[in-house]
Tab-separated table of C-alpha atoms in Angstrom:
chain	number	residue	atom	x	y	z
A	1	MET	CA	0.000	0.000	0.000
A	2	ARG	CA	1.418	3.384	-0.990
A	3	MET	CA	0.606	6.270	1.289
A	4	ARG	CA	1.553	9.933	1.105
A	5	TYR	CA	2.875	11.650	4.207
A	6	LEU	CA	3.439	15.283	4.922
A	7	PRO	CA	6.925	16.165	6.261
A	8	VAL	CA	7.370	16.795	9.965
A	9	SER	CA	9.020	20.075	10.928
A	10	VAL	CA	11.774	20.176	13.500
A	11	LEU	CA	10.279	20.175	16.991
A	12	LEU	CA	12.249	22.816	18.846
A	13	LEU	CA	10.555	22.121	22.145
A	14	MET	CA	11.358	18.422	21.976
A	15	ALA	CA	14.893	19.058	20.823
A	16	CYS	CA	15.499	21.213	23.865
A	17	ALA	CA	14.064	18.532	26.130
A	18	VAL	CA	15.985	15.538	24.834
A	19	ALA	CA	19.128	16.768	23.049
A	20	PRO	CA	21.863	18.391	25.133
A	21	ALA	CA	23.725	21.282	23.534
A	22	ILE	CA	27.074	19.627	24.340
A	23	ALA	CA	28.399	16.437	22.735
A	24	GLN	CA	26.215	13.510	23.708
A	25	PRO	CA	27.595	10.469	25.540
A	26	ALA	CA	28.124	7.354	23.428
A	27	ALA	CA	25.211	5.732	25.245
A	28	CYS	CA	22.861	8.319	23.695
A	29	LEU	CA	23.968	7.454	20.143
A	30	THR	CA	23.631	4.451	17.834
A	31	LYS	CA	25.983	2.806	15.343
A	32	THR	CA	24.756	5.243	12.696
A	33	ASP	CA	26.490	7.968	14.715
A	34	ASP	CA	29.737	6.263	15.701
A	35	GLY	CA	29.981	2.903	13.936
A	36	GLY	CA	29.103	0.819	16.968
A	37	LEU	CA	30.340	0.115	20.485
A	38	LEU	CA	33.803	-1.439	20.683
A	39	GLY	CA	34.905	-4.062	23.195
A	40	SER	CA	34.383	-3.275	26.832
A	41	GLY	CA	35.773	-0.928	29.444
A	42	GLY	CA	34.465	2.138	31.158
A	43	THR	CA	30.686	1.859	31.167
A	44	ILE	CA	30.552	-0.495	28.160
A	45	VAL	CA	29.763	-4.123	29.014
A	46	SER	CA	30.146	-6.805	26.367
A	47	TYR	CA	29.548	-10.556	26.376
A	48	LYS	CA	29.962	-13.368	23.873
A	49	LYS	CA	27.095	-15.846	23.994
A	50	GLU	CA	26.172	-18.867	21.889
A	51	PHE	CA	23.023	-20.528	20.661
A	52	TYR	CA	23.159	-24.248	19.914
A	53	GLU	CA	21.126	-25.651	17.037
A	54	SER	CA	21.611	-29.137	15.505
A	55	SER	CA	24.786	-29.608	17.592
A	56	LYS	CA	26.294	-26.449	16.153
A	57	ALA	CA	27.268	-23.223	17.936
A	58	PHE	CA	26.013	-19.855	16.712
A	59	PRO	CA	27.889	-17.065	18.572
A	60	VAL	CA	26.654	-13.520	19.132
A	61	GLN	CA	28.191	-10.565	20.920
A	62	THR	CA	26.058	-8.234	23.025
A	63	TYR	CA	27.043	-4.709	24.000
A	64	SER	CA	25.475	-2.286	26.442
A	65	ASP	CA	26.284	1.208	27.639
A	66	GLN	CA	24.670	3.750	29.953
A	67	ALA	CA	25.293	7.373	30.856
A	68	PRO	CA	23.558	10.262	32.609
A	69	THR	CA	22.669	13.041	30.197
A	70	GLY	CA	23.402	15.802	32.698
A	71	LYS	CA	19.705	16.512	33.252
A	72	THR	CA	18.072	15.585	36.543
A	73	ALA	CA	17.525	11.807	36.825
A	74	GLU	CA	17.841	11.319	33.046
A	75	PHE	CA	19.853	8.464	31.538
A	76	CYS	CA	20.651	7.064	28.116
A	77	LEU	CA	20.681	3.298	27.646
A	78	ARG	CA	22.209	1.718	24.555
A	79	TYR	CA	22.075	-1.893	23.360
A	80	GLU	CA	23.774	-3.637	20.449
A	81	ILE	CA	23.995	-7.216	19.215
A	82	GLU	CA	26.088	-8.702	16.404
A	83	ASN	CA	26.276	-12.146	14.815
A	84	ILE	CA	29.993	-12.860	15.124
A	85	GLY	CA	29.836	-16.337	13.602
A	86	GLN	CA	29.834	-17.516	9.993
A	87	ASP	CA	26.243	-18.707	9.748
A	88	HIS	CA	22.840	-17.038	9.645
A	89	ILE	CA	20.723	-17.095	12.810
A	90	GLN	CA	16.981	-17.401	12.331
A	91	ASN	CA	14.455	-15.471	14.426
A	92	LEU	CA	16.761	-13.562	16.755
A	93	TYR	CA	14.721	-12.081	19.598
A	94	TRP	CA	16.084	-9.832	22.331
A	95	GLY	CA	13.242	-8.749	24.552
A	96	LEU	CA	15.032	-6.126	26.675
A	97	PRO	CA	15.666	-3.595	23.861
A	98	GLY	CA	12.732	-4.897	21.802
A	99	ILE	CA	14.617	-6.263	18.770
A	100	PHE	CA	13.537	-9.049	16.417
A	101	VAL	CA	15.396	-10.023	13.224
A	102	LYS	CA	14.050	-12.809	11.032
A	103	ASP	CA	17.405	-13.595	9.385
A	104	PHE	CA	20.266	-12.354	11.565
A	105	ARG	CA	23.248	-12.294	9.233
A	106	PRO	CA	26.948	-12.344	10.171
A	107	GLY	CA	29.035	-9.194	10.304
A	108	ALA	CA	29.126	-5.645	11.621
A	109	ALA	CA	26.883	-4.307	8.828
A	110	ASP	CA	23.959	-6.288	10.248
A	111	ARG	CA	24.626	-5.328	13.862
A	112	GLN	CA	21.483	-4.057	15.568
A	113	SER	CA	21.884	-0.892	17.640
A	114	ARG	CA	19.365	0.852	19.857
A	115	SER	CA	19.371	3.827	22.209
A	116	SER	CA	16.700	5.383	24.414
A	117	GLN	CA	16.414	8.083	27.033
A	118	LEU	CA	14.528	7.665	30.280
A	119	LEU	CA	13.996	9.228	33.671
A	120	SER	CA	14.817	7.245	36.792
A	121	THR	CA	15.928	8.043	40.317
A	122	GLN	CA	17.447	4.551	40.309
A	123	ASP	CA	20.851	4.174	38.626
A	124	PRO	CA	21.020	1.559	35.830
A	125	GLU	CA	22.291	-1.848	36.957
A	126	GLU	CA	24.053	-4.624	35.053
A	127	LEU	CA	21.548	-7.488	35.148
A	128	PRO	CA	20.831	-10.742	33.258
A	129	THR	CA	18.941	-10.476	29.978
A	130	LEU	CA	17.461	-13.312	27.923
A	131	LEU	CA	18.203	-13.841	24.225
A	132	ASN	CA	16.188	-16.156	21.982
A	133	ALA	CA	16.761	-17.575	18.503
A	134	PHE	CA	15.671	-20.327	16.123
A	135	THR	CA	12.600	-22.022	17.623
A	136	LYS	CA	13.132	-22.259	21.374
A	137	LYS	CA	16.858	-21.702	21.844
A	138	GLU	CA	17.959	-19.433	24.689
A	139	ALA	CA	21.103	-17.694	25.887
A	140	VAL	CA	21.566	-15.381	28.867
A	141	SER	CA	23.743	-12.283	28.632
A	142	LYS	CA	24.006	-9.194	30.841
A	143	ALA	CA	23.237	-5.562	30.083
A	144	TRP	CA	22.526	-2.249	31.736
A	145	MET	CA	18.903	-1.681	32.641
A	146	VAL	CA	16.591	0.112	35.025
A	147	GLU	CA	14.847	-2.890	36.515
A	148	ASN	CA	11.401	-1.324	36.906
A	149	GLN	CA	11.495	0.020	33.333
A	150	THR	CA	8.915	2.729	34.094
A	151	ALA	CA	10.864	5.257	31.999
A	152	GLN	CA	10.006	7.935	34.540
A	153	ALA	CA	10.895	9.047	38.041
A	154	ALA	CA	9.148	10.862	40.845
A	155	GLY	CA	10.657	14.121	42.037
A	156	THR	CA	11.613	15.511	38.622
A	157	GLN	CA	10.132	18.433	36.717
A	158	PHE	CA	7.981	15.986	34.709
A	159	ALA	CA	4.726	14.236	35.574
A	160	GLU	CA	5.187	10.849	37.205
A	161	VAL	CA	4.415	7.642	35.341
A	162	MET	CA	2.969	5.102	37.755
A	163	PRO	CA	2.847	1.325	37.187
A	164	VAL	CA	-0.617	0.018	38.102
A	165	ASP	CA	-2.415	-3.313	37.938
A	166	GLY	CA	-4.625	-3.242	34.859
A	167	ASN	CA	-7.160	-5.610	36.409
A	168	GLN	CA	-7.706	-3.098	39.183
A	169	PHE	CA	-7.455	0.078	37.115
A	170	LEU	CA	-9.536	-0.794	34.048
A	171	PRO	CA	-13.341	-0.944	34.169
A	172	ALA	CA	-15.044	-4.270	33.440
A	173	ASP	CA	-16.269	-3.295	29.959
A	174	VAL	CA	-12.743	-2.431	28.793
A	175	ARG	CA	-11.327	-5.657	30.256
A	176	LEU	CA	-13.984	-7.648	28.402
A	177	VAL	CA	-13.087	-6.004	25.083
A	178	LEU	CA	-9.390	-6.746	25.627
A	179	GLU	CA	-10.088	-10.363	26.553
A	180	ALA	CA	-12.367	-10.826	23.531
A	181	ASN	CA	-9.487	-9.627	21.321
A	182	SER	CA	-6.905	-11.854	23.074
A	183	ILE	CA	-5.002	-8.848	24.428
A	184	LEU	CA	-2.981	-10.051	27.395
A	185	GLN	CA	-1.242	-7.512	29.615
A	186	ARG	CA	2.119	-8.996	30.608
A	187	ARG	CA	3.221	-6.058	32.722
A	188	PRO	CA	1.609	-3.305	34.790
A	189	LEU	CA	0.059	-0.420	32.917
A	190	LEU	CA	2.209	2.718	32.846
A	191	VAL	CA	-0.213	5.494	33.762
A	192	VAL	CA	0.114	9.293	33.780
A	193	LYS	CA	-2.597	10.983	35.828
A	194	LEU	CA	-3.475	14.354	34.359
A	195	ASP	CA	-4.117	15.993	37.721
A	196	GLN	CA	-0.333	16.494	38.016
A	197	ASP	CA	0.624	20.086	37.273
A	198	LYS	CA	3.778	19.121	35.365
A	199	PRO	CA	4.737	18.642	31.709
A	200	ILE	CA	4.859	15.092	30.361
A	201	TYR	CA	8.304	13.743	29.544
A	202	PRO	CA	8.963	13.398	25.771
A	203	VAL	CA	10.025	9.823	24.991
A	204	ARG	CA	12.784	9.313	22.409
A	205	GLU	CA	14.044	5.996	21.012
A	206	THR	CA	16.283	5.231	18.030
A	207	VAL	CA	17.153	1.968	16.249
A	208	SER	CA	19.875	1.462	13.633
A	209	GLY	CA	19.962	-1.584	11.367
A	210	GLN	CA	21.666	-2.313	8.071
A	211	GLY	CA	21.430	0.914	6.088
A	212	PHE	CA	18.537	2.464	7.980
A	213	ASN	CA	17.892	4.548	11.059
A	214	LEU	CA	14.422	4.511	12.666
A	215	GLU	CA	13.557	7.167	15.250
A	216	VAL	CA	10.383	7.458	17.315
A	217	ASN	CA	9.534	10.496	19.463
A	218	SER	CA	6.333	10.685	21.504
A	219	ARG	CA	4.880	13.515	23.537
A	220	VAL	CA	1.596	14.834	24.929
A	221	LEU	CA	0.353	18.424	24.796
A	222	ARG	CA	-2.432	19.832	26.953
A	223	ASP	CA	-4.499	22.856	25.965
A	224	GLY	CA	-7.376	23.563	28.301
A	225	ASP	CA	-9.769	20.619	28.046
A	226	SER	CA	-7.956	19.092	25.046
A	227	VAL	CA	-5.213	16.477	25.195
A	228	SER	CA	-3.133	15.870	22.046
A	229	PHE	CA	-1.105	12.682	21.528
A	230	GLN	CA	1.748	13.033	19.028
A	231	THR	CA	4.219	10.365	17.936
A	232	ASP	CA	6.742	11.305	15.248
A	233	VAL	CA	8.391	8.517	13.238
A	234	SER	CA	11.286	9.072	10.839
A	235	LEU	CA	13.230	6.638	8.661
A	236	ASN	CA	16.446	7.490	6.864
A	237	GLY	CA	19.644	5.927	5.549
A	238	GLU	CA	20.808	4.401	2.294
A	239	GLY	CA	18.562	1.362	2.747
A	240	ALA	CA	15.466	3.330	3.731
A	241	GLY	CA	14.240	4.157	0.230
A	242	LYS	CA	13.156	0.610	-0.589
A	243	ALA	CA	11.976	-0.247	2.912
A	244	ARG	CA	8.345	-0.959	3.747
A	245	LEU	CA	6.883	-0.401	7.206
A	246	SER	CA	3.946	-1.607	9.236
A	247	MET	CA	2.964	0.627	12.179
A	248	PRO	CA	-0.487	-0.698	13.144
A	249	ALA	CA	-0.875	0.801	16.625
A	250	LEU	CA	0.170	4.271	15.445
A	251	GLN	CA	-1.952	4.138	12.311
A	252	ALA	CA	-4.907	2.997	14.413
A	253	LEU	CA	-4.281	5.894	16.794
A	254	GLU	CA	-4.531	8.268	13.870
A	255	ASP	CA	-7.761	6.555	12.778
A	256	ALA	CA	-9.142	7.488	16.206
A	257	ARG	CA	-8.751	11.191	15.373
A	258	GLY	CA	-12.025	12.976	15.949
A	259	ALA	CA	-13.569	10.037	17.793
A	260	GLY	CA	-14.096	12.177	20.878
A	261	SER	CA	-13.324	9.357	23.312
A	262	PRO	CA	-11.261	6.138	23.386
A	263	ASP	CA	-13.291	3.467	21.566
A	264	TYR	CA	-11.446	0.205	22.312
A	265	GLU	CA	-13.400	-1.995	19.907
A	266	SER	CA	-12.840	0.331	16.953
A	267	TYR	CA	-9.203	0.854	17.880
A	268	LEU	CA	-8.424	-2.880	18.035
A	269	ARG	CA	-10.231	-3.513	14.739
A	270	SER	CA	-8.112	-0.814	13.168
A	271	VAL	CA	-4.913	-2.326	14.612
A	272	GLU	CA	-5.743	-5.666	12.994
A	273	LYS	CA	-6.515	-4.012	9.661
A	274	GLN	CA	-3.393	-1.841	9.641
A	275	GLY	CA	-1.156	-4.751	10.621
A	276	ALA	CA	-1.815	-6.404	7.262
A	277	GLU	CA	-0.754	-3.323	5.287
A	278	LEU	CA	2.754	-2.129	4.510
A	279	THR	CA	3.708	1.474	3.769
A	280	SER	CA	6.349	2.237	1.139
A	281	ASP	CA	8.254	5.446	0.323
A	282	PHE	CA	8.147	6.379	3.996
A	283	LYS	CA	10.355	9.162	5.354
A	284	GLU	CA	8.612	10.814	8.286
A	285	HIS	CA	5.158	11.330	9.675
A	286	ARG	CA	3.391	12.574	12.778
A	287	PHE	CA	0.726	10.210	14.091
A	288	SER	CA	-1.643	12.219	16.246
A	289	THR	CA	-5.062	12.404	17.779
A	290	THR	CA	-6.738	14.910	20.095
A	291	MET	CA	-9.370	14.053	22.686
A	292	SER	CA	-11.236	15.804	25.434
A	293	ARG	CA	-9.676	15.323	28.848
A	294	LYS	CA	-13.149	14.541	30.204
A	295	SER	CA	-13.400	11.537	27.877
A	296	LEU	CA	-10.169	9.892	29.028
A	297	LEU	CA	-10.323	6.863	31.266
A	298	GLN	CA	-9.984	7.947	34.917
A	299	ASP	CA	-8.381	11.248	33.837
A	300	ALA	CA	-5.301	9.351	32.702
A	301	LEU	CA	-3.203	8.503	29.665
A	302	PHE	CA	-0.851	5.582	29.098
A	303	LEU	CA	2.753	4.998	28.075
A	304	SER	CA	2.061	1.933	25.960
A	305	GLU	CA	4.226	-0.459	23.971
A	306	HIS	CA	3.758	-1.041	20.254
A	307	VAL	CA	5.752	-2.522	17.382
A	308	ILE	CA	7.008	-1.259	14.036
A	309	LYS	CA	7.855	-3.849	11.395
A	310	VAL	CA	10.457	-3.011	8.747
A	311	GLN	CA	10.982	-4.977	5.549
A	312	ALA	CA	14.364	-4.054	4.068
A	313	ASN	CA	17.492	-5.714	2.674
A	314	ASP	CA	15.385	-8.776	1.708
A	315	ASN	CA	14.880	-9.258	5.431
A	316	GLU	CA	12.333	-8.548	8.131
A	317	TYR	CA	12.940	-6.585	11.324
A	318	CYS	CA	10.556	-5.739	14.127
A	319	TYR	CA	11.090	-3.280	16.978
A	320	ARG	CA	9.156	-2.454	20.124
A	321	PHE	CA	8.695	1.204	21.032
A	322	GLN	CA	6.840	3.200	23.662
A	323	SER	CA	4.384	5.980	22.867
A	324	TYR	CA	1.763	7.926	24.775
A	325	THR	CA	-1.795	6.906	23.957
A	326	PRO	CA	-5.324	7.165	25.366
A	327	PHE	CA	-5.606	3.347	25.082
A	328	ALA	CA	-4.449	0.977	27.848
A	329	VAL	CA	-3.122	-1.603	25.389
A	330	ASP	CA	0.390	-3.020	25.006
A	331	PHE	CA	1.670	-4.874	21.935
A	332	ASP	CA	4.891	-6.848	22.374
A	333	LEU	CA	7.229	-8.446	19.825
A	334	ASP	CA	4.905	-11.452	19.524
A	335	ARG	CA	2.795	-9.178	17.284
A	336	CYS	CA	5.602	-9.242	14.717
A	337	SER	CA	4.482	-12.600	13.348
A	338	GLN	CA	0.883	-11.467	12.900
């Protein structure tokens, strides 16, 4: 499916919030910026791990880095993984940074690189992280992470994101719609209550693959009784021109524009429809919708997970991102196969 998109102008407000004027730490960059993390030392941690399939070893190297940005309680986390063997690895899945590659090919060109910025009063820790490949093969590496993964912190200039139990927070009619659509919540909902008199932290995440760079920025603007959800997606690089993307949760969010209130049944139908369609000639687009604050569930919005599928280089990639949305629905990497 070919779709036309209007260009997105540079967001000065967001740039000020997430991009320091001084040189950024390596942890805030991706391999597109510096070629990739090298070895270990300092804050870089690196591990060689192996998958075993048909009595054969398939080695990978994981890299992780972290750094404070210089802003209060704000950190960058960076993850990379490379196939350092001679053979292709099928269905590589790394849940922590939200990376799936159908055919993970050997060499630095196919290294996957991801960075994100988050708020946390807890320093990142080096903790175990699970890798999957082939059908049910596993390997355990270690990487920097903020264990609670709430992406926010109390006591900063931004509104707090609170993890809550969805079964307790969501009304019965919404839970029934989610169950009828086989939507299973594997983690607490990340909720921002709008009664906080603070701006909402702009989320920024970037992924670099072979010849393309995919960036997702999400923010929320409040204007009186109106709440606007905006997620900007951009794709660039030498391999981007022939790439095709599927962004079902974001496209469904845009379909909800003008709905007046979160309609879960319509939203989930739209997600299913959009998931079967691929967009070509994509460069950048702002996915947005505006709703009345009075219509939002319990005067709250959600920092929800969704996936973007990229078909490029005769291969298939899928990445998990976070964006603000009026819908209490998470989509994990298992949506990549649908």
